[in-house]
Tab-separated table of N, CA and C in Angstrom:
chain	number	residue	atom	x	y	z
A	848	MET	N	8.504	-1.671	-25.004
A	848	MET	CA	7.842	-1.325	-26.243
A	848	MET	C	8.665	-0.251	-26.947
A	849	GLN	N	8.741	-0.366	-28.217
A	849	GLN	CA	9.458	0.618	-29.015
A	849	GLN	C	8.520	1.158	-30.078
A	850	LEU	N	8.501	2.484	-30.225
A	850	LEU	CA	7.697	3.138	-31.256
A	850	LEU	C	8.629	3.799	-32.253
A	851	THR	N	8.249	3.759	-33.499
A	851	THR	CA	9.024	4.408	-34.545
A	851	THR	C	8.090	5.249	-35.387
A	852	PHE	N	8.480	6.491	-35.616
A	852	PHE	CA	7.703	7.338	-36.518
A	852	PHE	C	8.631	8.357	-37.158
A	853	ASP	N	8.220	8.837	-38.307
A	853	ASP	CA	9.024	9.788	-39.065
A	853	ASP	C	8.638	11.215	-38.713
A	854	ILE	N	9.657	12.051	-38.539
A	854	ILE	CA	9.452	13.473	-38.301
A	854	ILE	C	10.235	14.216	-39.375
A	855	PRO	N	9.565	15.039	-40.160
A	855	PRO	CA	10.281	15.806	-41.182
A	855	PRO	C	11.374	16.672	-40.554
A	856	GLU	N	12.499	16.789	-41.229
A	856	GLU	CA	13.648	17.524	-40.692
A	856	GLU	C	13.332	18.960	-40.334
A	857	LYS	N	12.385	19.577	-41.036
A	857	LYS	CA	12.090	20.989	-40.758
A	857	LYS	C	11.550	21.199	-39.343
A	858	PHE	N	11.104	20.125	-38.674
A	858	PHE	CA	10.577	20.244	-37.322
A	858	PHE	C	11.633	20.022	-36.243
A	859	PHE	N	12.861	19.772	-36.633
A	859	PHE	CA	13.911	19.561	-35.651
A	859	PHE	C	14.334	20.861	-34.976
A	860	ALA	N	14.098	21.990	-35.615
A	860	ALA	CA	14.342	23.322	-35.032
A	860	ALA	C	15.688	23.410	-34.314
A	861	TYR	N	16.734	23.103	-35.031
A	861	TYR	CA	18.095	23.216	-34.498
A	861	TYR	C	18.350	22.295	-33.304
A	862	GLN	N	17.689	21.166	-33.292
A	862	GLN	CA	17.903	20.167	-32.255
A	862	GLN	C	18.418	18.892	-32.901
A	863	THR	N	19.202	18.174	-32.153
A	863	THR	CA	19.632	16.873	-32.645
A	863	THR	C	18.474	15.892	-32.463
A	864	PRO	N	18.493	14.779	-33.171
A	864	PRO	CA	17.451	13.775	-32.947
A	864	PRO	C	17.373	13.340	-31.480
A	865	LYS	N	18.524	13.203	-30.822
A	865	LYS	CA	18.545	12.800	-29.412
A	865	LYS	C	17.845	13.844	-28.535
A	866	GLU	N	18.098	15.127	-28.790
A	866	GLU	CA	17.450	16.194	-28.017
A	866	GLU	C	15.943	16.202	-28.247
A	867	LEU	N	15.536	15.990	-29.486
A	867	LEU	CA	14.108	15.980	-29.801
A	867	LEU	C	13.407	14.794	-29.134
A	868	ILE	N	14.044	13.641	-29.148
A	868	ILE	CA	13.467	12.458	-28.500
A	868	ILE	C	13.290	12.714	-27.006
A	869	ARG	N	14.301	13.314	-26.380
A	869	ARG	CA	14.191	13.610	-24.946
A	869	ARG	C	13.050	14.586	-24.682
A	870	LEU	N	12.931	15.609	-25.505
A	870	LEU	CA	11.859	16.588	-25.343
A	870	LEU	C	10.488	15.937	-25.502
A	871	LEU	N	10.349	15.062	-26.487
A	871	LEU	CA	9.080	14.358	-26.679
A	871	LEU	C	8.756	13.473	-25.474
A	872	LYS	N	9.765	12.777	-24.958
A	872	LYS	CA	9.550	11.929	-23.785
A	872	LYS	C	9.186	12.766	-22.565
A	873	LEU	N	9.880	13.891	-22.367
A	873	LEU	CA	9.599	14.757	-21.225
A	873	LEU	C	8.191	15.326	-21.310
A	874	ASN	N	7.816	15.836	-22.472
A	874	ASN	CA	6.477	16.411	-22.619
A	874	ASN	C	5.384	15.358	-22.457
A	875	THR	N	5.629	14.157	-22.945
A	875	THR	CA	4.659	13.071	-22.768
A	875	THR	C	4.541	12.709	-21.290
A	876	ALA	N	5.680	12.599	-20.611
A	876	ALA	CA	5.668	12.268	-19.180
A	876	ALA	C	4.940	13.342	-18.375
A	877	ILE	N	5.177	14.600	-18.693
A	877	ILE	CA	4.507	15.693	-17.981
A	877	ILE	C	3.005	15.629	-18.212
A	878	ASP	N	2.600	15.362	-19.435
A	878	ASP	CA	1.164	15.269	-19.722
A	878	ASP	C	0.529	14.099	-18.973
A	879	LEU	N	1.179	12.946	-18.969
A	879	LEU	CA	0.646	11.783	-18.252
A	879	LEU	C	0.590	12.043	-16.746
A	880	TYR	N	1.595	12.721	-16.215
A	880	TYR	CA	1.606	13.082	-14.799
A	880	TYR	C	0.470	14.058	-14.489
A	881	ARG	N	0.312	15.073	-15.319
A	881	ARG	CA	-0.731	16.087	-15.116
A	881	ARG	C	-2.118	15.459	-15.099
A	882	ARG	N	-2.310	14.428	-15.940
A	882	ARG	CA	-3.609	13.755	-16.021
A	882	ARG	C	-3.765	12.639	-14.988
A	883	GLY	N	-2.752	12.460	-14.143
A	883	GLY	CA	-2.841	11.458	-13.084
A	883	GLY	C	-2.590	10.036	-13.538
A	884	LYS	N	-2.003	9.861	-14.714
A	884	LYS	CA	-1.739	8.517	-15.236
A	884	LYS	C	-0.406	7.955	-14.752
A	885	LEU	N	0.528	8.836	-14.370
A	885	LEU	CA	1.825	8.419	-13.850
A	885	LEU	C	2.136	9.202	-12.585
A	886	SER	N	2.820	8.561	-11.651
A	886	SER	CA	3.348	9.280	-10.493
A	886	SER	C	4.576	10.066	-10.947
A	887	ALA	N	5.055	10.959	-10.097
A	887	ALA	CA	6.251	11.731	-10.448
A	887	ALA	C	7.449	10.807	-10.650
A	888	GLY	N	7.578	9.794	-9.807
A	888	GLY	CA	8.685	8.854	-9.951
A	888	GLY	C	8.614	8.059	-11.237
A	889	ALA	N	7.418	7.587	-11.571
A	889	ALA	CA	7.244	6.827	-12.815
A	889	ALA	C	7.475	7.720	-14.024
A	890	ALA	N	7.035	8.960	-13.946
A	890	ALA	CA	7.240	9.896	-15.058
A	890	ALA	C	8.729	10.184	-15.247
A	891	ALA	N	9.450	10.352	-14.146
A	891	ALA	CA	10.896	10.574	-14.229
A	891	ALA	C	11.581	9.366	-14.857
A	892	GLU	N	11.147	8.175	-14.465
A	892	GLU	CA	11.701	6.946	-15.047
A	892	GLU	C	11.391	6.867	-16.537
A	893	PHE	N	10.197	7.296	-16.933
A	893	PHE	CA	9.799	7.309	-18.338
A	893	PHE	C	10.757	8.174	-19.156
A	894	VAL	N	11.109	9.346	-18.622
A	894	VAL	CA	12.038	10.236	-19.331
A	894	VAL	C	13.409	9.576	-19.412
A	895	GLY	N	13.834	8.983	-18.325
A	895	GLY	CA	15.049	8.185	-18.355
A	895	GLY	C	16.291	8.818	-17.761
A	896	ASP	N	16.378	10.140	-17.737
A	896	ASP	CA	17.602	10.753	-17.220
A	896	ASP	C	17.321	11.764	-16.110
A	897	LEU	N	16.179	11.616	-15.454
A	897	LEU	CA	15.794	12.505	-14.361
A	897	LEU	C	15.452	11.693	-13.125
A	898	ASP	N	15.691	12.286	-11.955
A	898	ASP	CA	15.112	11.686	-10.758
A	898	ASP	C	13.782	12.394	-10.493
A	899	ARG	N	13.082	11.941	-9.490
A	899	ARG	CA	11.746	12.471	-9.181
A	899	ARG	C	11.773	13.984	-8.961
A	900	TYR	N	12.786	14.477	-8.261
A	900	TYR	CA	12.859	15.901	-7.927
A	900	TYR	C	13.171	16.752	-9.156
A	901	GLU	N	14.029	16.249	-10.013
A	901	GLU	CA	14.312	16.965	-11.266
A	901	GLU	C	13.063	17.012	-12.140
A	902	PHE	N	12.304	15.911	-12.151
A	902	PHE	CA	11.067	15.896	-12.926
A	902	PHE	C	10.085	16.926	-12.382
A	903	LEU	N	9.923	16.979	-11.063
A	903	LEU	CA	9.008	17.957	-10.465
A	903	LEU	C	9.461	19.388	-10.753
A	904	TYR	N	10.776	19.607	-10.821
A	904	TYR	CA	11.296	20.922	-11.197
A	904	TYR	C	10.870	21.272	-12.623
A	905	GLU	N	11.001	20.311	-13.542
A	905	GLU	CA	10.587	20.542	-14.931
A	905	GLU	C	9.092	20.850	-15.000
A	906	CYS	N	8.308	20.159	-14.195
A	906	CYS	CA	6.862	20.432	-14.146
A	906	CYS	C	6.611	21.856	-13.683
A	907	ARG	N	7.276	22.232	-12.615
A	907	ARG	CA	7.080	23.573	-12.057
A	907	ARG	C	7.466	24.647	-13.078
A	908	GLN	N	8.507	24.403	-13.861
A	908	GLN	CA	8.925	25.346	-14.909
A	908	GLN	C	7.815	25.546	-15.937
A	909	ARG	N	6.941	24.558	-16.061
A	909	ARG	CA	5.848	24.614	-17.036
A	909	ARG	C	4.498	24.922	-16.377
A	910	GLY	N	4.536	25.307	-15.107
A	910	GLY	CA	3.310	25.682	-14.408
A	910	GLY	C	2.470	24.521	-13.916
A	911	ILE	N	3.052	23.323	-13.868
A	911	ILE	CA	2.343	22.137	-13.385
A	911	ILE	C	2.712	21.937	-11.921
A	912	GLU	N	1.734	22.004	-11.051
A	912	GLU	CA	1.966	21.840	-9.615
A	912	GLU	C	2.015	20.356	-9.251
A	913	PRO	N	2.723	20.022	-8.171
A	913	PRO	CA	2.750	18.621	-7.725
A	913	PRO	C	1.347	18.113	-7.418
A	914	GLN	N	1.134	16.834	-7.677
A	914	GLN	CA	-0.167	16.225	-7.396
A	914	GLN	C	-0.393	16.161	-5.894
A	915	THR	N	-1.624	16.330	-5.527
A	915	THR	CA	-2.012	16.155	-4.130
A	915	THR	C	-3.097	15.091	-4.075
A	916	TYR	N	-3.373	14.616	-2.894
A	916	TYR	CA	-4.356	13.556	-2.719
A	916	TYR	C	-5.531	14.092	-1.910
A	917	ASP	N	-6.727	13.704	-2.300
A	917	ASP	CA	-7.931	14.160	-1.614
A	917	ASP	C	-8.147	13.459	-0.280
A	918	ASN	N	-7.585	12.252	-0.163
A	918	ASN	CA	-7.773	11.505	1.083
A	918	ASN	C	-6.644	10.486	1.245
A	919	VAL	N	-6.600	9.890	2.405
A	919	VAL	CA	-5.551	8.923	2.730
A	919	VAL	C	-5.624	7.698	1.828
A	920	GLU	N	-6.821	7.302	1.432
A	920	GLU	CA	-6.985	6.117	0.589
A	920	GLU	C	-6.309	6.308	-0.770
A	921	GLU	N	-6.427	7.503	-1.353
A	921	GLU	CA	-5.762	7.775	-2.636
A	921	GLU	C	-4.251	7.686	-2.484
A	922	LEU	N	-3.726	8.258	-1.405
A	922	LEU	CA	-2.288	8.194	-1.150
A	922	LEU	C	-1.841	6.750	-0.957
A	923	GLN	N	-2.595	5.978	-0.185
A	923	GLN	CA	-2.232	4.581	0.047
A	923	GLN	C	-2.266	3.787	-1.255
A	924	ALA	N	-3.228	4.049	-2.116
A	924	ALA	CA	-3.305	3.366	-3.415
A	924	ALA	C	-2.071	3.686	-4.251
A	925	GLU	N	-1.611	4.928	-4.226
A	925	GLU	CA	-0.403	5.318	-4.960
A	925	GLU	C	0.812	4.587	-4.404
A	926	ILE	N	0.925	4.522	-3.099
A	926	ILE	CA	2.042	3.810	-2.470
A	926	ILE	C	2.003	2.328	-2.836
A	927	ASP	N	0.827	1.725	-2.795
A	927	ASP	CA	0.679	0.317	-3.168
A	927	ASP	C	1.082	0.082	-4.618
A	928	ASN	N	0.712	0.994	-5.513
A	928	ASN	CA	1.082	0.874	-6.929
A	928	ASN	C	2.591	0.943	-7.110
A	929	ILE	N	3.238	1.820	-6.370
A	929	ILE	CA	4.698	1.946	-6.463
A	929	ILE	C	5.362	0.663	-5.977
A	930	HIS	N	4.902	0.138	-4.849
A	930	HIS	CA	5.468	-1.112	-4.323
A	930	HIS	C	5.237	-2.270	-5.291
A	931	ALA	N	4.067	-2.347	-5.876
A	931	ALA	CA	3.761	-3.431	-6.822
A	931	ALA	C	4.644	-3.344	-8.058
A	932	ALA	N	4.927	-2.140	-8.515
A	932	ALA	CA	5.754	-1.959	-9.711
A	932	ALA	C	7.200	-2.362	-9.453
A	933	ARG	N	7.657	-2.233	-8.226
A	933	ARG	CA	9.048	-2.557	-7.889
A	933	ARG	C	9.263	-4.035	-7.616
A	934	CYS	N	8.217	-4.755	-7.322
A	934	CYS	CA	8.349	-6.187	-6.977
A	934	CYS	C	8.327	-7.064	-8.188
């Protein structure tokens, strides 16, 4: 899926369009991860130029702690989702 929208130049704040796009993708991925909509690996893939550990570092820089699971079933569901996405 591709989205297109206009951003007035005054909001670029000394960033190139490429830098702004990356920042928007990173912030969106962090928000989706924080809300439990994406795993760390999926969020890193969403950004496109990070691995899972680099993504978790970016989260930590923003005060977002790694997700934890309340029980084994939640963890197993996450693992199953990752396997299903790769197949």
